[in-house]
Coordinates of C-alpha atoms and ligand atoms in Angstrom, one line a residue:
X3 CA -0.6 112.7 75.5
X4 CA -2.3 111.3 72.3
X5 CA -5.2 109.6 72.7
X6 CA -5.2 105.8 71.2
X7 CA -8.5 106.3 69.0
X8 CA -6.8 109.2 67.3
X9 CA -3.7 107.3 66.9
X10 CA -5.2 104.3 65.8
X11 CA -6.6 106.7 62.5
X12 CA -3.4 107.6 61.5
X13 CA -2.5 106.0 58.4
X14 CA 0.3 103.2 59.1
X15 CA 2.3 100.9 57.5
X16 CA 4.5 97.9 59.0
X17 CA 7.8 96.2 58.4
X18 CA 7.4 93.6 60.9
X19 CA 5.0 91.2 61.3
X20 CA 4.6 87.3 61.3
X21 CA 2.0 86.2 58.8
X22 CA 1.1 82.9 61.4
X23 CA 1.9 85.3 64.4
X24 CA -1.3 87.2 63.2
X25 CA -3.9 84.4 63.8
X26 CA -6.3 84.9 66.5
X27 CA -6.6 81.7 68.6
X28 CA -9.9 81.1 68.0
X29 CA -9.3 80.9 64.2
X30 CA -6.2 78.8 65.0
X31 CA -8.1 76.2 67.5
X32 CA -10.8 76.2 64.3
X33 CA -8.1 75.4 61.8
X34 CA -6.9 72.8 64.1
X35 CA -9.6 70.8 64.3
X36 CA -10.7 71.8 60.4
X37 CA -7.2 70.0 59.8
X38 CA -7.4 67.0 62.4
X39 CA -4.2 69.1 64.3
X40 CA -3.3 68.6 68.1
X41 CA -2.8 71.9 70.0
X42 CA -1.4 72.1 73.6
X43 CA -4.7 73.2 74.6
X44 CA -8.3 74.5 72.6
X45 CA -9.0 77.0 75.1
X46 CA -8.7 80.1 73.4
X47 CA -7.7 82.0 76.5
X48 CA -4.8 79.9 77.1
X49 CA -3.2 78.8 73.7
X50 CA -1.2 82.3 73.6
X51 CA 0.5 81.6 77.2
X52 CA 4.1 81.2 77.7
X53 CA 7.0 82.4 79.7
X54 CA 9.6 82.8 77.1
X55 CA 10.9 83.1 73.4
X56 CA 11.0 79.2 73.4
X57 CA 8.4 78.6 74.5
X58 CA 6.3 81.2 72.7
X59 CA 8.1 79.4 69.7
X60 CA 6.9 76.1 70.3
X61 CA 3.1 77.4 70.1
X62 CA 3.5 79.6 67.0
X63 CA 5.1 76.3 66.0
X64 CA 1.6 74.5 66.7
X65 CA -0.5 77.0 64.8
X66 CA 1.7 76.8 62.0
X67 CA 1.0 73.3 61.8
X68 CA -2.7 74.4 62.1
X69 CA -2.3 75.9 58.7
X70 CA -2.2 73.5 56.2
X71 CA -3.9 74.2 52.8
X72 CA -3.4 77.2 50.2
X73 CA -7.3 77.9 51.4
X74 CA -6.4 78.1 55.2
X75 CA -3.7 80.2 53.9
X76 CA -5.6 83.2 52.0
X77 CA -8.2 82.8 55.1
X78 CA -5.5 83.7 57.7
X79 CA -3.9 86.3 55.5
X80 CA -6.6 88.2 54.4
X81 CA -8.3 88.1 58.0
X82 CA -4.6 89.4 59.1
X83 CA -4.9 92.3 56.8
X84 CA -8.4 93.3 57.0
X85 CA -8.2 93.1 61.0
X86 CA -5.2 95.6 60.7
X87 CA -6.5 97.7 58.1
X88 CA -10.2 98.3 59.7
X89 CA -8.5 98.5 63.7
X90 CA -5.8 100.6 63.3
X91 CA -6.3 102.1 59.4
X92 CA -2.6 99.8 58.1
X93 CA -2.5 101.0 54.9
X94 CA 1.3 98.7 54.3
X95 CA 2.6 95.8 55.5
X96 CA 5.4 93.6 54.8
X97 CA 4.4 90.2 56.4
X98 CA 7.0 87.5 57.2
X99 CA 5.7 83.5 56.7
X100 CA 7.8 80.5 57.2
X101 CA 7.4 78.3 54.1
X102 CA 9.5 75.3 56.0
X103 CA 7.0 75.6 59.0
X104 CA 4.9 73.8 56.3
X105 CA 6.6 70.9 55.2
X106 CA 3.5 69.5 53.6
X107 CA 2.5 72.3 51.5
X108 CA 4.4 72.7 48.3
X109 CA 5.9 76.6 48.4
X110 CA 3.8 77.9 45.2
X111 CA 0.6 76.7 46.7
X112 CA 1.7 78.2 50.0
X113 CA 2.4 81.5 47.6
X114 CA -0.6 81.6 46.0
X115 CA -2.9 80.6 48.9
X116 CA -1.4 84.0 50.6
X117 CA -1.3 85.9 47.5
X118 CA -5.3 85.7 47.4
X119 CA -5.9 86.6 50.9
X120 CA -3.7 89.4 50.3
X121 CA -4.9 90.8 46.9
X122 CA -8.1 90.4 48.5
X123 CA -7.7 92.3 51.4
X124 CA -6.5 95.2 49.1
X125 CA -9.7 95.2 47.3
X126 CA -11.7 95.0 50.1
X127 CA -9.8 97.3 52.7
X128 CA -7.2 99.4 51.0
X129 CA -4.4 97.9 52.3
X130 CA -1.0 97.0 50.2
X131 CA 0.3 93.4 51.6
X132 CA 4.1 92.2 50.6
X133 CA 5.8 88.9 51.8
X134 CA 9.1 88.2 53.2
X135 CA 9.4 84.4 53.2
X136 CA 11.7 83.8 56.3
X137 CA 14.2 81.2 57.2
X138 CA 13.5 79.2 60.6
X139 CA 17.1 80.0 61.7
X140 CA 16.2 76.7 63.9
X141 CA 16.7 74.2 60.8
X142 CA 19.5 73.4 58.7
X143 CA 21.3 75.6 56.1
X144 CA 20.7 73.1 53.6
X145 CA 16.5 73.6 54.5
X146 CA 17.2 77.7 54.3
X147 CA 18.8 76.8 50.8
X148 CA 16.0 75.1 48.9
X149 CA 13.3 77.5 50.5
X150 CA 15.2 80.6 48.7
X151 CA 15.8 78.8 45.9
X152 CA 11.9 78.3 45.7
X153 CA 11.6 81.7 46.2
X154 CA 13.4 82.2 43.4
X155 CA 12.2 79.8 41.1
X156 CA 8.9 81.0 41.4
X157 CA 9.4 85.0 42.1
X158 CA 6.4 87.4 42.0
X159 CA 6.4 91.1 42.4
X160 CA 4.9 91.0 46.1
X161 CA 7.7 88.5 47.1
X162 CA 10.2 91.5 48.3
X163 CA 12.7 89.6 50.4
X164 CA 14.1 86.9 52.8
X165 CA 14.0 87.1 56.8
X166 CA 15.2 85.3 59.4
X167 CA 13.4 84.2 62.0
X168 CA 12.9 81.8 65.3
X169 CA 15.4 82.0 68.3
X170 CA 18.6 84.0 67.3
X171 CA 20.2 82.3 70.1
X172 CA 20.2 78.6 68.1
X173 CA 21.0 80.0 65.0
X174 CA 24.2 82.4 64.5
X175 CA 23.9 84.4 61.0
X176 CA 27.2 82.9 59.7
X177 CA 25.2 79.6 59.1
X178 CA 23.2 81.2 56.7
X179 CA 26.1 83.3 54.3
X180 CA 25.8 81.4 51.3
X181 CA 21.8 81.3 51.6
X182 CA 21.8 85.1 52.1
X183 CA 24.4 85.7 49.1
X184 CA 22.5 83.7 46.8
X185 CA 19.5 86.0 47.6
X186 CA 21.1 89.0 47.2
X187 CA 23.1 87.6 43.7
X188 CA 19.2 87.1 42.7
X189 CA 18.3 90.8 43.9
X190 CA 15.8 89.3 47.1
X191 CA 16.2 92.1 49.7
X192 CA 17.2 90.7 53.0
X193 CA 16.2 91.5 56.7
X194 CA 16.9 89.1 60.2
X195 CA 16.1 88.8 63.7
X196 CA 19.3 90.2 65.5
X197 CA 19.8 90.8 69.0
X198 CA 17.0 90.2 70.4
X199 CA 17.4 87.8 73.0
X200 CA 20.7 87.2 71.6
X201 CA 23.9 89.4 71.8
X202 CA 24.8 92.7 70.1
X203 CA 27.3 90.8 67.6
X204 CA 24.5 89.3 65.9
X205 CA 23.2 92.4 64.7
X206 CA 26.8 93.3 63.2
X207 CA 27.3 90.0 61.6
X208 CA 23.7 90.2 60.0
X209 CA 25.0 94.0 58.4
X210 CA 28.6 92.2 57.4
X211 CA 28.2 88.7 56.5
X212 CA 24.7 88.1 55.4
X213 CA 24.5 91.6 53.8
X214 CA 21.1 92.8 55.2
X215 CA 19.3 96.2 54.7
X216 CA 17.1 96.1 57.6
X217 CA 17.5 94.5 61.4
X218 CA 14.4 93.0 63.2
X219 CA 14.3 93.5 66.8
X220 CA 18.3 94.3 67.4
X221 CA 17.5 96.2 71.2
X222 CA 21.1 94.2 72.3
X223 CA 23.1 96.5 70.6
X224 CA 22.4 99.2 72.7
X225 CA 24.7 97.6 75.3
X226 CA 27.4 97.3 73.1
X227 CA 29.1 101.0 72.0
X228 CA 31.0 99.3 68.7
X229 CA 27.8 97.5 67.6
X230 CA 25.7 100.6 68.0
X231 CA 28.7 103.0 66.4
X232 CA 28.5 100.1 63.5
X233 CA 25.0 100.0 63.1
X234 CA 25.0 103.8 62.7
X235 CA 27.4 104.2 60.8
X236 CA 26.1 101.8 58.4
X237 CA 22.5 103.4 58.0
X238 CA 20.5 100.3 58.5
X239 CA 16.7 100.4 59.7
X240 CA 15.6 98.7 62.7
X241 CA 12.1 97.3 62.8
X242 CA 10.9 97.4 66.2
X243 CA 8.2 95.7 68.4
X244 CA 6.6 97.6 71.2
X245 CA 5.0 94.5 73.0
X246 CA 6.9 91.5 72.4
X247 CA 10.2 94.0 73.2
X248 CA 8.5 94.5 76.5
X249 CA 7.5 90.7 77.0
X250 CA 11.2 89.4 76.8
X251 CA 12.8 92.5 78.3
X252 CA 10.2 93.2 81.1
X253 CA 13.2 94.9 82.8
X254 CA 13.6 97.0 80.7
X255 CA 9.7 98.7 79.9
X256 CA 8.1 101.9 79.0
X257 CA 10.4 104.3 79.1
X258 CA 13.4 102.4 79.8
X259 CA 12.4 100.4 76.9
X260 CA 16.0 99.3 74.1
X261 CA 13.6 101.1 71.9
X262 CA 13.5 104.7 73.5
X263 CA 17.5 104.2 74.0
X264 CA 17.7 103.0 70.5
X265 CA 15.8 106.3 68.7
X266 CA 18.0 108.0 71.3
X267 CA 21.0 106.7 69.8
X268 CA 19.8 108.2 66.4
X269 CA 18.9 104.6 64.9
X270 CA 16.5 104.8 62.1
X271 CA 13.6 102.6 63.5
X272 CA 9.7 101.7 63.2
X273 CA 7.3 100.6 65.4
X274 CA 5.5 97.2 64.8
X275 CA 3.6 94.6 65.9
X276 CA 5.3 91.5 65.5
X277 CA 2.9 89.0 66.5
X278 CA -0.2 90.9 67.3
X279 CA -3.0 88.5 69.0
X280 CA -0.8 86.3 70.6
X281 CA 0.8 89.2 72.8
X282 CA -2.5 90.6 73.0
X283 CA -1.6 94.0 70.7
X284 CA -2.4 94.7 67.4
X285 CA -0.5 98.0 65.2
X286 CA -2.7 100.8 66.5
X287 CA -1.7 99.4 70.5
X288 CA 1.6 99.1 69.7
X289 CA 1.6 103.4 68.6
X290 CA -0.1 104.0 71.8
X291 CA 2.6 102.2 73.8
X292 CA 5.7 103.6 72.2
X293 CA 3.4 107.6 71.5
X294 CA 3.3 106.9 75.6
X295 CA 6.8 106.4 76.5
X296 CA 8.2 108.4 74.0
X297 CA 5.6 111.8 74.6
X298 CA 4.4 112.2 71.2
X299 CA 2.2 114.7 69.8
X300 CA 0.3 113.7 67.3
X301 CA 3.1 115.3 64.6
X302 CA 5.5 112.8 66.5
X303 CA 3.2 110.1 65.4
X304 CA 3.1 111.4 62.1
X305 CA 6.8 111.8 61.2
X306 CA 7.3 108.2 62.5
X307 CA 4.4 106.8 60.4
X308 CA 6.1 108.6 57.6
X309 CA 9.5 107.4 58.1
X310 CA 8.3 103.5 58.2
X311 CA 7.9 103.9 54.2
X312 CA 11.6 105.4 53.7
X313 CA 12.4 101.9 54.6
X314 CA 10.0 99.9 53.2
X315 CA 11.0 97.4 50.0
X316 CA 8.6 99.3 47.8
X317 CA 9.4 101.3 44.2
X318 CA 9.4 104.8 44.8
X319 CA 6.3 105.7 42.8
X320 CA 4.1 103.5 45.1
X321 CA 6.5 105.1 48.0
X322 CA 5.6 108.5 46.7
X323 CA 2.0 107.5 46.8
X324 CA 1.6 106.4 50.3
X325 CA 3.2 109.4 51.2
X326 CA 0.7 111.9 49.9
X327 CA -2.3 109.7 50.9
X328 CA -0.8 109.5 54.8
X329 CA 0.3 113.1 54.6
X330 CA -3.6 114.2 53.2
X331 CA -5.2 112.3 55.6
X332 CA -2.8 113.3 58.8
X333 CA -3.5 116.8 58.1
X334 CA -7.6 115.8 58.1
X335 CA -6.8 114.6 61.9
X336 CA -5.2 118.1 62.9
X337 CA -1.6 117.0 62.1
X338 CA 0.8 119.7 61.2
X339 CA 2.9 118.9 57.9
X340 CA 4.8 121.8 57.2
X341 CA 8.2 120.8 58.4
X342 CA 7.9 117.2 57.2
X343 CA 10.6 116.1 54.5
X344 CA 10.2 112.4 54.2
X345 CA 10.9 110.5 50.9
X346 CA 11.0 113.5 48.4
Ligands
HPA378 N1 10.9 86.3 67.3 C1 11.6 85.4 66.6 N2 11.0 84.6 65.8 C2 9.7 84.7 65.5 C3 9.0 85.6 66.2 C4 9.6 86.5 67.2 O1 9.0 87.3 67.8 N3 7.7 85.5 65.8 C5 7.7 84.5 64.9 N4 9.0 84.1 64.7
ZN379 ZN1 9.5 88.9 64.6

């Protein structure tokens, strides 16, 4: 088996990962009171506590309200990056934020606020952020609507797509067609949250009606043959999460994790981390779980590194570059490379 301190070296880059889900609790309980915010609790060790996807919600919901300025916003993002970048050598991450968790603050002062933690982060530690602005699938289709028009209105080159996020059990895709077809008409690529507490079928209707590219989470449709035979068939990505898969699944862990069944299936898929701190994980933890269950060598570890930037929303020079740099620096760890074909 690898071990973790080698795995956390490997050069990495992420698809899935919650720009306010990456906020320690101590920088969160800080904000909170910089901002005059009530939190359930300011004891560190028991702000990320909950039983279920509801009411994990309802906290990330209170340290999005902790967030309030376009400063607080380049503090957490950079601090998100660097963390990543310096624990677990992240070289690429797409980061999901939800814009309407912040009522208060206009979106281009949200965007820029983020944009400066990210750029800065690059600078400082080498690693390339991008944004995904995500619908809460909680609030109304009319809300969704003005947030991607917003994102259109005031479109950047880091700004590569829409999510959708919160519990997929309140919000069925079909509510959110003509949000998702108006980003696609504007050329936004598009990703959701699919089956993962909720059924197979919402996985199928993400592909069909709301046109997406990618599925976050999606470990239902490995009980349903069609969905799976659909999914395949149609060749989108899955962006997995080790830990929080395991939290509301804890049937179904190590290796009888969706995920292992999943790659089993032949689904395209990478590993992420979701919402690092507040299920105690961060990127490099999440490679050791999944390297664990799944036996990897440390070639294993490679190739799935590698395949993480076939599906990420990136131009292919860029693509091309990360490539070389993981593939140079893989080798420097006593990875073989030689039968690698990834993204030429
Ligand atoms: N699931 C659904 N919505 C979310 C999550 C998650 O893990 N994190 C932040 N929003
Ligand atoms: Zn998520």
């Amino acid at each position: 088996m690898i071990d973790e301190s080698l795995l956390r070296r490997l050069p990495k880059a992420e698809l899935h990962c919650h720009l306010e889900g990456a906020v320690p609790a101590e920088t969160a309980i800080m904000l909170a009171r910089r901002n005059g915010v009530r939190l359930p609790t300011y004891d560190a060790q028991q702000l990320y506590r909950f039983a279920d996807l509801p009411q994990f919600l309802t906290v990330y919901r209170a340290v999005c309200a902790s967030i309030v300025t376009a400063a607080d916003f380049a503090e957490v993002a950079y601090a998100a990056q660097a963390d990543a970048a310096i624990a677990a050598n992240l070289r690429y991450r797409e980061l999901f934020v939800n814009p309407t968790n912040h009522p208060d603050l206009p979106y281009p002062r949200l965007l820029a606020g983020v944009l400066d933690g990210l750029r800065a982060a690059q600078v400082d530690h080498g690693v390339i952020g991008r944004l995904i602005p995500a619908i809460n699938r909680e609030q109304s289709a009319s809300v969704a609507g003005d947030l991607v028009e917003a994102v259109i209105a005031h479109r950047v080159d880091e700004v590569v797509g829409i999510g959708l996020d919160h519990n997929d059990v309140l919000g069925p895709p079909v509510k959110f067609a003509g949000v998702y077809a108006r980003a696609r008409a504007a050329g936004l690529r598009r990703t959701a949250h699919a089956g993962e507490i909720a059924q197979a079928r919402q996985v199928t209707e993400s592909i069909e009606v709301l046109g997406c590219e990618r599925i976050d989470h999606g470990y239902a449709i490995i009980d349903d043959p069609v969905a799976l035979a659909h999914a395949l068939a149609s060749g989108v990505h899955f962006a997995t999460c080790w830990s929080t898969c395991a939290w509301f699944h804890p049937d179904r862990i190590g290796v009888a994790s969706p995920i292992v069944a999943m790659a089993a299936a032949g689904l395209p898929l990478s590993i992420n981390s979701d919402d690092p701190p507040m299920f105690g994980t961060d990127i490099g933890r999440e490679y050791h779980g999944a390297a664990t269950a799944f036996g990897w060598t440390l070639d294993d570890a490679q190739r799935a590194a590698l395949t993480v930037l076939d599906a990420a929303w990136i131009d292919d020079t860029e693509r091309r570059q990360l490539v070389d740099e993981f593939r140079r620096e893989t080798t420097d760890l006593g990875a073989s490379t030689a039968e690698l074909d990834i993204a030429e």
